[in-house]
PDB file of C-alpha atoms in Angstrom:
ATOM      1  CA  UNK A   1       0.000   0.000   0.000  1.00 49.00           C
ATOM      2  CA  UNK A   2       2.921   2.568   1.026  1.00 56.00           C
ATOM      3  CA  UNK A   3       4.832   1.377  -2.550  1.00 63.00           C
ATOM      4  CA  UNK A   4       1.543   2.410  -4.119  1.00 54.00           C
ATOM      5  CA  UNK A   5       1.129   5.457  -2.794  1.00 55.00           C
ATOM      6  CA  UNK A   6       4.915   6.738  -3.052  1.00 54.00           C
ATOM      7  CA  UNK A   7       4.379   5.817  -7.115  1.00 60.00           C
ATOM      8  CA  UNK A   8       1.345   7.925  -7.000  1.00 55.00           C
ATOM      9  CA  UNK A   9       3.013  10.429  -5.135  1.00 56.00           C
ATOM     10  CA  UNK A  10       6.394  10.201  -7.553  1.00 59.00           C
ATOM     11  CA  UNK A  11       4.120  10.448 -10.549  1.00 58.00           C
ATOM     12  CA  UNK A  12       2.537  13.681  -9.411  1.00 61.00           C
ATOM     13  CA  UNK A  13       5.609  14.964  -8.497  1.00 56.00           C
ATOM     14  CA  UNK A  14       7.073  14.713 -12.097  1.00 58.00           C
ATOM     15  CA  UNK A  15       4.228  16.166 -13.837  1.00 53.00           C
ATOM     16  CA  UNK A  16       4.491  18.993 -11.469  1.00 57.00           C
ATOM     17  CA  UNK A  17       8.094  19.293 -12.496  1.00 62.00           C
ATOM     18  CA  UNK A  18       7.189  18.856 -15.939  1.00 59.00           C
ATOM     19  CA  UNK A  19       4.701  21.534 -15.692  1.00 65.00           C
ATOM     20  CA  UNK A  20       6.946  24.027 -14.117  1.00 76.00           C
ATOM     21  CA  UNK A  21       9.810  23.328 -16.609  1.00 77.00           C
ATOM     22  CA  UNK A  22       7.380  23.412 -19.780  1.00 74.00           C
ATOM     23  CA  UNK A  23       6.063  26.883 -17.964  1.00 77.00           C
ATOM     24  CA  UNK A  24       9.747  28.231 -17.516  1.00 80.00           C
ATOM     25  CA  UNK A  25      10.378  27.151 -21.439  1.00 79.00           C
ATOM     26  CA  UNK A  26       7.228  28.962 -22.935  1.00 81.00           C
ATOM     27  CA  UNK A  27       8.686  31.694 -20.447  1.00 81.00           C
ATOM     28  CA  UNK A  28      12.002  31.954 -22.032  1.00 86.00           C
ATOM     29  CA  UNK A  29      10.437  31.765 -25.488  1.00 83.00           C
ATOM     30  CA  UNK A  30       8.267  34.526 -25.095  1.00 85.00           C
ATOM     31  CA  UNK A  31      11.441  36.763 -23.653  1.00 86.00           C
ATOM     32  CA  UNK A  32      13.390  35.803 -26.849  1.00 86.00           C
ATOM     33  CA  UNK A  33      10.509  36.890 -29.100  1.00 84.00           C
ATOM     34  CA  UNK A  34      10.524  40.401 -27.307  1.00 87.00           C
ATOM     35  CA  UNK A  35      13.898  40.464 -27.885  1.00 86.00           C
ATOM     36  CA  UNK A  36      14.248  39.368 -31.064  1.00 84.00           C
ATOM     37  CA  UNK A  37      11.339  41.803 -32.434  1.00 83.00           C
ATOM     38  CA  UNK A  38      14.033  44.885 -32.323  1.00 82.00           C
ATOM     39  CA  UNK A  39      16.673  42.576 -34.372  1.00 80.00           C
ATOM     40  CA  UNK A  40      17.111  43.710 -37.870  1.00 82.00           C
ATOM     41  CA  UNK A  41      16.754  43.046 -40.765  1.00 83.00           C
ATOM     42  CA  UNK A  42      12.717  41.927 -40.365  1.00 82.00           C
ATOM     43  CA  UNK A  43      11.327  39.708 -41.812  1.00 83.00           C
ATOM     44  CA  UNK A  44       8.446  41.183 -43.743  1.00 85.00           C
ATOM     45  CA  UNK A  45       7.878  39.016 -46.231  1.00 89.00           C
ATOM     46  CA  UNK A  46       7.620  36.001 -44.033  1.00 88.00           C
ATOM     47  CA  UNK A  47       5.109  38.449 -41.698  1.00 89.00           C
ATOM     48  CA  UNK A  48       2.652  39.386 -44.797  1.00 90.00           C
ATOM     49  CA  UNK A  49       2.358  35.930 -45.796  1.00 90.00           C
ATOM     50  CA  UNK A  50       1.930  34.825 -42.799  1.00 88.00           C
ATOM     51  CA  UNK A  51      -0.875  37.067 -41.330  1.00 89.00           C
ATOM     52  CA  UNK A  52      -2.672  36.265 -44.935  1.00 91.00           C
ATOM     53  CA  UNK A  53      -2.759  33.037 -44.633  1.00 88.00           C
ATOM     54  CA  UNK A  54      -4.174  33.478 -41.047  1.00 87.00           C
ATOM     55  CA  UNK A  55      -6.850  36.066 -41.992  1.00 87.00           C
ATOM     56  CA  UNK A  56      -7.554  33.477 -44.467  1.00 86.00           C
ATOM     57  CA  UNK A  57      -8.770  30.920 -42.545  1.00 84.00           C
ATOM     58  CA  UNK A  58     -10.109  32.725 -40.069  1.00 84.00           C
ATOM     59  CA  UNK A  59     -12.268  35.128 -41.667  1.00 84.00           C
ATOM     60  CA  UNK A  60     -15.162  32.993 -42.780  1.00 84.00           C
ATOM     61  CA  UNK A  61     -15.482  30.764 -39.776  1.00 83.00           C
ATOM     62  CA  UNK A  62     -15.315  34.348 -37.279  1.00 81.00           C
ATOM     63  CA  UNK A  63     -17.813  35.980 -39.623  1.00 78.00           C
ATOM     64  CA  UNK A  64     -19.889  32.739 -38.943  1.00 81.00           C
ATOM     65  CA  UNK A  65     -19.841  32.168 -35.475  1.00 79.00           C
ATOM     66  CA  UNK A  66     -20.486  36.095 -34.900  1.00 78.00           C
ATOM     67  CA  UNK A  67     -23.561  35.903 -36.814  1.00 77.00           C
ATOM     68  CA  UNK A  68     -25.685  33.350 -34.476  1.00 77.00           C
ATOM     69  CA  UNK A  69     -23.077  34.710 -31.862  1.00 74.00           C
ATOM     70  CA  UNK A  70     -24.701  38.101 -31.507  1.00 70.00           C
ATOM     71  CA  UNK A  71     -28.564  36.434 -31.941  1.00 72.00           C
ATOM     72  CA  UNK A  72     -28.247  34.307 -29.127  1.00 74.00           C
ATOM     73  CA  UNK A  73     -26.783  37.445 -26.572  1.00 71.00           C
ATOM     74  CA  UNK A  74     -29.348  39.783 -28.020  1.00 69.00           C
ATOM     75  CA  UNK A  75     -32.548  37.266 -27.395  1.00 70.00           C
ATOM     76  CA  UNK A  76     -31.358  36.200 -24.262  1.00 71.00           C
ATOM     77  CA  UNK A  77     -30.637  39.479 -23.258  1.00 69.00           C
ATOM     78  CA  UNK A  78     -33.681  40.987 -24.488  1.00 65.00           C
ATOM     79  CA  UNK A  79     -35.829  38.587 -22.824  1.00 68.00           C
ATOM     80  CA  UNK A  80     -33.892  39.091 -19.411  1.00 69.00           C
ATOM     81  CA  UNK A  81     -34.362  42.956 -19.537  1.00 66.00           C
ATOM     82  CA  UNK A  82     -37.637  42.458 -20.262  1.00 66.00           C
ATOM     83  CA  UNK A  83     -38.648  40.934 -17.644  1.00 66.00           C
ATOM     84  CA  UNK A  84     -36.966  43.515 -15.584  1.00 64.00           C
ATOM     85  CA  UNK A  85     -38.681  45.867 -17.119  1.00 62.00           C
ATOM     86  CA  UNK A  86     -35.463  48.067 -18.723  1.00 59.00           C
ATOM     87  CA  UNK A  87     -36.067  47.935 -22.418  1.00 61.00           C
ATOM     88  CA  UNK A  88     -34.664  50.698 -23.675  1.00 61.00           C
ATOM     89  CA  UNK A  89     -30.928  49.226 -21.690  1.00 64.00           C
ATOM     90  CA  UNK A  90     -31.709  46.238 -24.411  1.00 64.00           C
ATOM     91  CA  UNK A  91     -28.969  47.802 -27.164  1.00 66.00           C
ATOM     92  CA  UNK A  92     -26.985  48.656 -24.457  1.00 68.00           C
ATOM     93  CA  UNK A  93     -26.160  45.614 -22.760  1.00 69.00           C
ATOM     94  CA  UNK A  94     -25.981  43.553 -25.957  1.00 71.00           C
ATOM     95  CA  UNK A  95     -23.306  46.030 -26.719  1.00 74.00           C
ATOM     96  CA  UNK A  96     -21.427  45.481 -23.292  1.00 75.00           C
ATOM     97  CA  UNK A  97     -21.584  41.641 -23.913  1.00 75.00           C
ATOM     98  CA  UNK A  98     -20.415  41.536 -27.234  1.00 77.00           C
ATOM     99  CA  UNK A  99     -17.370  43.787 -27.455  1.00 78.00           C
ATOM    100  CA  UNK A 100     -16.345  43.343 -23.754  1.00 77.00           C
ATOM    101  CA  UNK A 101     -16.093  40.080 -23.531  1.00 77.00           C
ATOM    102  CA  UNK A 102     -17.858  38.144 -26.439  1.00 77.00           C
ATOM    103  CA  UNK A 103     -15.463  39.163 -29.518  1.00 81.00           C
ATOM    104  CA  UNK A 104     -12.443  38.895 -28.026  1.00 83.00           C
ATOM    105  CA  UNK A 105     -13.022  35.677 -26.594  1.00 81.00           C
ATOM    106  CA  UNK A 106     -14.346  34.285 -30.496  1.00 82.00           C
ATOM    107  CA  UNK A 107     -11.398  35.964 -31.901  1.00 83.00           C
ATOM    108  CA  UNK A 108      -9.352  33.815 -29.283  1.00 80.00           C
ATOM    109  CA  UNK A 109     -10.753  30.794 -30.565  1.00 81.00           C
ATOM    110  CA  UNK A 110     -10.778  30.918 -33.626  1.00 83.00           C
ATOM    111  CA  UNK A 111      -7.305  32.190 -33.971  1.00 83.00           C
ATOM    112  CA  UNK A 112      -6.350  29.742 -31.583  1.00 82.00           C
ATOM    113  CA  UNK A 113      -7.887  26.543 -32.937  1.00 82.00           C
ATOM    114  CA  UNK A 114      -7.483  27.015 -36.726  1.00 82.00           C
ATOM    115  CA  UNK A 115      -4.346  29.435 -36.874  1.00 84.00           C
ATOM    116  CA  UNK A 116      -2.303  28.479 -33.867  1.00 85.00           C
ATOM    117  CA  UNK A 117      -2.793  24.608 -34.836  1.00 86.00           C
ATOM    118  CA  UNK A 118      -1.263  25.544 -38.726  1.00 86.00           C
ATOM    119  CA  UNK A 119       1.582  27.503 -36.893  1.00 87.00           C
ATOM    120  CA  UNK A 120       2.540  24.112 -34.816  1.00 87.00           C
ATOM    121  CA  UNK A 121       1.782  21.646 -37.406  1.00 86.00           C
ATOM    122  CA  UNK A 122       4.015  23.962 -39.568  1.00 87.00           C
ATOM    123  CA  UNK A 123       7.032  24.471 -37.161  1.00 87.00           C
ATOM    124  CA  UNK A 124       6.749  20.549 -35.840  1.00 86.00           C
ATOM    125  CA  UNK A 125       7.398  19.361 -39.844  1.00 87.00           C
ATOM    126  CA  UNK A 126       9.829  22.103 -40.019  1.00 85.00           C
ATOM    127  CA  UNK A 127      11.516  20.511 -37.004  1.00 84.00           C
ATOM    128  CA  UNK A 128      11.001  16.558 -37.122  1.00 86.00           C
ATOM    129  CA  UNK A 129      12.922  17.301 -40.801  1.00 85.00           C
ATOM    130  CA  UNK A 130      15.582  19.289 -39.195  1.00 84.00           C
ATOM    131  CA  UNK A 131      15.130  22.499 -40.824  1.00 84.00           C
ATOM    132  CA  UNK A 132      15.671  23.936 -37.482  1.00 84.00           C
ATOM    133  CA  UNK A 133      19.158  22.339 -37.211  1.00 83.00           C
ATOM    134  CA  UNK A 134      19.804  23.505 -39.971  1.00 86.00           C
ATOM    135  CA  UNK A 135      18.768  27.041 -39.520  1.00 84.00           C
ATOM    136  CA  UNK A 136      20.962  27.483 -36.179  1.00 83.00           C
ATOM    137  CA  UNK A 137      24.549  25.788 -37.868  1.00 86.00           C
ATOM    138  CA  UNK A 138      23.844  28.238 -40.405  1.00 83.00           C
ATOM    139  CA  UNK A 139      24.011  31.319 -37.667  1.00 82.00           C
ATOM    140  CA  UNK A 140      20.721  32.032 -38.565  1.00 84.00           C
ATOM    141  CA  UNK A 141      18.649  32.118 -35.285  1.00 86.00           C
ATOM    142  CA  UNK A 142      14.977  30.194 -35.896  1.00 86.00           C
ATOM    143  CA  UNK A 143      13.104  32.380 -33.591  1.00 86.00           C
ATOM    144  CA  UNK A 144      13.769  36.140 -35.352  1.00 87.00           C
ATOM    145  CA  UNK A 145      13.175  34.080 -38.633  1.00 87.00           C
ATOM    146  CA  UNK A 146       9.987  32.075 -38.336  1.00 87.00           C
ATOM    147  CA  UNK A 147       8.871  32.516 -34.688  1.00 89.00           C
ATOM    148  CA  UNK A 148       8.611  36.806 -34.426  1.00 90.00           C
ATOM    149  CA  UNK A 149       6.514  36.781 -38.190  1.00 91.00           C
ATOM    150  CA  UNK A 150       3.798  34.517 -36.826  1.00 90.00           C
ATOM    151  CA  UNK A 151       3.449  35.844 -33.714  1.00 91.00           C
ATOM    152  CA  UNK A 152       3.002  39.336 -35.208  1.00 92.00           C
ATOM    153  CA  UNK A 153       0.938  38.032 -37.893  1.00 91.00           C
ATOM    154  CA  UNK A 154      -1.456  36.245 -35.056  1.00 90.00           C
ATOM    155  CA  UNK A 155      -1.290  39.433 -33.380  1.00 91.00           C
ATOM    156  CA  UNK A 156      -2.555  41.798 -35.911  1.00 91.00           C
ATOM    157  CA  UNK A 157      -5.490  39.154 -37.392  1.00 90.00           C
ATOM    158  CA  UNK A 158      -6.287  38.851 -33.855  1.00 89.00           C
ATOM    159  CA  UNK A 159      -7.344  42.589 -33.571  1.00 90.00           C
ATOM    160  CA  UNK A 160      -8.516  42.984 -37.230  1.00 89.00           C
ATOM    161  CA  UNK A 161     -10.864  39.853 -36.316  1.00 88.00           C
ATOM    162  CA  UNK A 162     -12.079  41.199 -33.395  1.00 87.00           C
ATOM    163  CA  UNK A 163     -13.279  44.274 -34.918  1.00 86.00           C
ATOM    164  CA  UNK A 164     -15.309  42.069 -37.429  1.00 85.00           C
ATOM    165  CA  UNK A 165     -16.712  40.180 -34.345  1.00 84.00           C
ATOM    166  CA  UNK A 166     -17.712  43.280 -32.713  1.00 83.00           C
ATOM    167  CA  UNK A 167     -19.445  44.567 -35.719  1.00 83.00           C
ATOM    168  CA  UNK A 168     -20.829  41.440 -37.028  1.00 81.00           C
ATOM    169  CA  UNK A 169     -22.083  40.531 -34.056  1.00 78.00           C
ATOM    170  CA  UNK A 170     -23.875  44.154 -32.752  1.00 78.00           C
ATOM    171  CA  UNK A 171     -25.381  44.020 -36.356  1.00 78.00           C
ATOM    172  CA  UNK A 172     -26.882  40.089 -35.736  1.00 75.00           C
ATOM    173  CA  UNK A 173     -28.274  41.569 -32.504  1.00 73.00           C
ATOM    174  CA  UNK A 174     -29.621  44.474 -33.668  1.00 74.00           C
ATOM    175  CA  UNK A 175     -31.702  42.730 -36.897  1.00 76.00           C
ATOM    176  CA  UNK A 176     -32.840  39.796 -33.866  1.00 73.00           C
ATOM    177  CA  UNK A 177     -33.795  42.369 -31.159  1.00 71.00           C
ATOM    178  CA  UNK A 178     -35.912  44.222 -33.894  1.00 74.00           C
ATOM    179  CA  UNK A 179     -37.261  41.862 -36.382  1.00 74.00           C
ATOM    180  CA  UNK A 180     -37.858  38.806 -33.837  1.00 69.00           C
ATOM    181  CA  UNK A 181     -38.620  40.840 -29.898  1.00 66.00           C
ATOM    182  CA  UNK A 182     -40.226  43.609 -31.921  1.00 68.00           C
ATOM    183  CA  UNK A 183     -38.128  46.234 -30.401  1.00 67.00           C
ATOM    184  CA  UNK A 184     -37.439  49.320 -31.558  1.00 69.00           C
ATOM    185  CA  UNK A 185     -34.449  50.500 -33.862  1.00 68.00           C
ATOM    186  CA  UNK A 186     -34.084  53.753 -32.190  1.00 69.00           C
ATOM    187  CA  UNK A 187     -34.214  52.811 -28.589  1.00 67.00           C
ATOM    188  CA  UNK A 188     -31.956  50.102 -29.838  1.00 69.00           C
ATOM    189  CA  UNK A 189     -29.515  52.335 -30.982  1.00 70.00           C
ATOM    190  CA  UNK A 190     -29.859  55.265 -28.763  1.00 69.00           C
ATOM    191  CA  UNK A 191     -28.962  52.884 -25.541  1.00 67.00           C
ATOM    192  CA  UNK A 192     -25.443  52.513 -26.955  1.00 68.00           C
ATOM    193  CA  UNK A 193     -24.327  55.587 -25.296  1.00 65.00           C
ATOM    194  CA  UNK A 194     -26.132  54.609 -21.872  1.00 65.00           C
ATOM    195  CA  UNK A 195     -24.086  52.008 -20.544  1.00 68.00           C
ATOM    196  CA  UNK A 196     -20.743  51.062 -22.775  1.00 68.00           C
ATOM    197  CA  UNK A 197     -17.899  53.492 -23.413  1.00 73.00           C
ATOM    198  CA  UNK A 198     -15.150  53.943 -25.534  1.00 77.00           C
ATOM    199  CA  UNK A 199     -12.935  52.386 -22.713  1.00 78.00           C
ATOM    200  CA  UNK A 200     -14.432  49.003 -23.454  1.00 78.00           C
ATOM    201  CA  UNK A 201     -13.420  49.051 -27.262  1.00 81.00           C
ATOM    202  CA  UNK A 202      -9.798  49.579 -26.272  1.00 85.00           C
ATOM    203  CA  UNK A 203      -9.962  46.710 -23.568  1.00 85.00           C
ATOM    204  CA  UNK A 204     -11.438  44.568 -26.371  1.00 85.00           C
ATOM    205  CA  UNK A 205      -8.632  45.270 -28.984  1.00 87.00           C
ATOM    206  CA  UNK A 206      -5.955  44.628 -25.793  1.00 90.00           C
ATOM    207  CA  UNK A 207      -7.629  41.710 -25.268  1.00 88.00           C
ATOM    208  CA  UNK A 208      -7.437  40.500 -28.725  1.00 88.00           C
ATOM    209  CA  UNK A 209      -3.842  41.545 -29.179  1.00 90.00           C
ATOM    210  CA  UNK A 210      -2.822  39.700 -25.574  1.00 90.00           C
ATOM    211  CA  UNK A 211      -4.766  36.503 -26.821  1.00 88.00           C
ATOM    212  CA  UNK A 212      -2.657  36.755 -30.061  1.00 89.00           C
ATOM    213  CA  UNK A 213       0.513  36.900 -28.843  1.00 90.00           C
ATOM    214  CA  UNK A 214      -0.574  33.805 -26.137  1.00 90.00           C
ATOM    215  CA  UNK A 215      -1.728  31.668 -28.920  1.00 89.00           C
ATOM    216  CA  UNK A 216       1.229  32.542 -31.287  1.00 89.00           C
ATOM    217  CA  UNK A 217       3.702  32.024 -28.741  1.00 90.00           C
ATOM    218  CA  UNK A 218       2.348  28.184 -27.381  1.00 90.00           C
ATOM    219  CA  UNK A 219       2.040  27.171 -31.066  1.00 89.00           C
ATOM    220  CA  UNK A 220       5.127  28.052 -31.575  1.00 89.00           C
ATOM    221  CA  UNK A 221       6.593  26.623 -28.387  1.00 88.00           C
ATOM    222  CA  UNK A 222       4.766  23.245 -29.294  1.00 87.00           C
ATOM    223  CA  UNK A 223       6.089  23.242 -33.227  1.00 85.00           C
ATOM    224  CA  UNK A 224       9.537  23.887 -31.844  1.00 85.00           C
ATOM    225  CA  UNK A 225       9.356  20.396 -29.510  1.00 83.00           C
ATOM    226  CA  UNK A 226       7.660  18.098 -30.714  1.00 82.00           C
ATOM    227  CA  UNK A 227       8.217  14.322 -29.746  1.00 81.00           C
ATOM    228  CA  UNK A 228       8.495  11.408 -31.736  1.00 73.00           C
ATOM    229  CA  UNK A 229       8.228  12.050 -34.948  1.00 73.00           C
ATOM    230  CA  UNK A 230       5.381  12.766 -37.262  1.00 75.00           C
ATOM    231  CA  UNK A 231       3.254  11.499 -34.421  1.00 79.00           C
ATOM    232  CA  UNK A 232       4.460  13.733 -31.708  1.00 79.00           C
ATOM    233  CA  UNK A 233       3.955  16.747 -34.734  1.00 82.00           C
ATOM    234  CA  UNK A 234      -0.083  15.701 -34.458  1.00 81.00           C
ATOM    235  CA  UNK A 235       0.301  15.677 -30.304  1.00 84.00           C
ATOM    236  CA  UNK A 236       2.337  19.146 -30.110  1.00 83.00           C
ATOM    237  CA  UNK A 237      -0.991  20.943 -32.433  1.00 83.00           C
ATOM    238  CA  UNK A 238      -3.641  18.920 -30.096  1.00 85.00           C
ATOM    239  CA  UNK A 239      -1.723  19.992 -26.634  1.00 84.00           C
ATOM    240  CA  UNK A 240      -0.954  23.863 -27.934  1.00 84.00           C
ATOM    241  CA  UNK A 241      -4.399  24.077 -28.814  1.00 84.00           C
ATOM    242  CA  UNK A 242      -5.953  22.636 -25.254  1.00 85.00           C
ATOM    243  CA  UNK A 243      -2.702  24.858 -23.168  1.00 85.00           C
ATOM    244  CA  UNK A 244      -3.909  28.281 -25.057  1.00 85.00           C
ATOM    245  CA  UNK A 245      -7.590  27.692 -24.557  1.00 84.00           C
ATOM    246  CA  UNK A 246      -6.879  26.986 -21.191  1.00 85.00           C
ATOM    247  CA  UNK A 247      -4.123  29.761 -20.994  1.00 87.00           C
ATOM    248  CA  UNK A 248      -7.148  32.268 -22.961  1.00 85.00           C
ATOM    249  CA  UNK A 249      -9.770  31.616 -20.560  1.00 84.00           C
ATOM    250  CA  UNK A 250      -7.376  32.333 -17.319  1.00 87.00           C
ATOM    251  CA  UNK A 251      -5.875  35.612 -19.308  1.00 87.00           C
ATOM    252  CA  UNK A 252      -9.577  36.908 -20.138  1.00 85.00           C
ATOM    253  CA  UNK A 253     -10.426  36.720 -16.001  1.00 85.00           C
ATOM    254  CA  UNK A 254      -7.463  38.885 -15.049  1.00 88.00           C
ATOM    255  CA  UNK A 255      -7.773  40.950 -17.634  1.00 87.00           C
ATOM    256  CA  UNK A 256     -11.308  41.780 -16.989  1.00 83.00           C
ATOM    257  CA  UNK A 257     -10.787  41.712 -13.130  1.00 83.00           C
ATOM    258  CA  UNK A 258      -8.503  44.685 -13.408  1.00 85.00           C
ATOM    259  CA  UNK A 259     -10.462  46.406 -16.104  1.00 82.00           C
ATOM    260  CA  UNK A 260     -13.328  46.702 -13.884  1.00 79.00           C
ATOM    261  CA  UNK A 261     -11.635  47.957 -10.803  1.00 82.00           C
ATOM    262  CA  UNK A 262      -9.248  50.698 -13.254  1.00 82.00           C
ATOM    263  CA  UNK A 263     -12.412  51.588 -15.243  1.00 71.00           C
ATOM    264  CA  UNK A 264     -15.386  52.222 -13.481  1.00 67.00           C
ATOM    265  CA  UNK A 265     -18.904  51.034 -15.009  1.00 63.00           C
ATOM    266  CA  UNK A 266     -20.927  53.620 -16.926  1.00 62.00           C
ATOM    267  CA  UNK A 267     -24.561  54.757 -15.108  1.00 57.00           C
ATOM    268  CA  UNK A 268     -27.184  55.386 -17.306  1.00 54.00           C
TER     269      UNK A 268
END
């Protein structure tokens, strides 16, 4: 029984080590992308392509998922509100709900799922065929060359996205809360100014950049180490995209924990 238990106990106590040291690593990472962002020459090329190939499969699926996205806030919303009897706050809160918190965290997703899982697939084949090796007994360091584009790229579709999400999505609540509740455009629209402010755009677009640079830099942590082979390529996308969700989620509660005690809520 005590044999049993001191395996148990060794087993947690390497995973815990694991952890820390995989924690420390994606650590050191993101340190060498800040520092290798100021190294010239950049790589622009590498950045353009990059951020259009993310844009490109991100676009449709954000646009999407905004659509029913804003419907489902603004009739659940709408229905809440009316029951408390605040109609006119109907626009209002929809707003608060989608750019606060709803866009950035569909951005985050998206970006996360479909572009952070390219980015490791992409630097794990890289790796597994040595082009890394290869890179760094050439003097040419891996991270200022492939690692500082992507996480830019991720970075800037990140914000760009949520902006569409934002819009998208304030436009799917608005043609729900009118066409389906019956409400009515101009109260709709006039409640913008009652409770959201131009503070909450700018913690939305931090929100989305911060996200971006999370997901950029675990997918490329992952593609950098992958383990055995083409196998441990598919493993290092499935575990970078389960770490950033995780890491996302965690990230979008401090964020918005200090946000609300800096900024203080609007009264209509």
């Amino acid at each position: 029984m005590t044999s049993v238990a001191q395996r148990g106990a060794a087993k947690i106590a390497k995973a815990g080590d694991g952890a820390l040291t995989q924690t420390g690593n994606i650590v050191q990472l993101f340190v060498d992308v800040a520092r290798q962002l100021f190294v010239r020459p950049f790589q622009v090329r590498e950045f353009i392509q990059q951020a259009w190939f993310i844009a490109s499969v991100t676009i449709l699926p954000t646009a999407l998922i905004a659509i029913p996205f804003g419907a489902i806030v603004s009739l659940q919303t709408g229905s809440l509100i009316k029951q408390l009897g605040a109609e006119s706050y109907t626009g209002a809160a929809s707003v608060l709900v989608v750019v606060q918190q709803g866009s950035p965290l569909v951005t985050s997703l998206l970006v996360a799922g479909a572009a952070g899982s390219a980015v490791a697939a992409d630097l794990g084949s890289r790796t597994i065929r040595e082009e890394i090796d290869a890179m760094e007994v050439l003097g040419i360091n891996p991270v200022q060359r492939l690692v500082v584009p992507r996480v830019l790229a991720m970075v800037l579709v990140a914000m760009l996205l949520n902006g569409l999400v934002a819009v998208v999505g304030i436009a799917g609540g608005y043609f729900f809360n009118v066409i389906v509740q019956g409400g009515t455009p101009g109260a709709y629209l006039a409640s913008f100014g009652a409770l959201a402010q131009l503070p909450d755009l700018y913690i939305s677009t931090f929100k989305a950049a911060i996200f971006g640079i999370i997901a950029g830099v675990i997918a490329a942590y992952k593609g950098l180490n992958p383990k055995g082979g083409p196998k441990g390529v598919g493993e290092a996308v499935n575990q970078s995209v389960v770490v950033t969700f995780l890491l996302l989620f965690f990230a979008n509660l401090i964020i918005t924990a200090v946000f609300l005690q800096i900024v203080p809520p609007k009264v209509g």
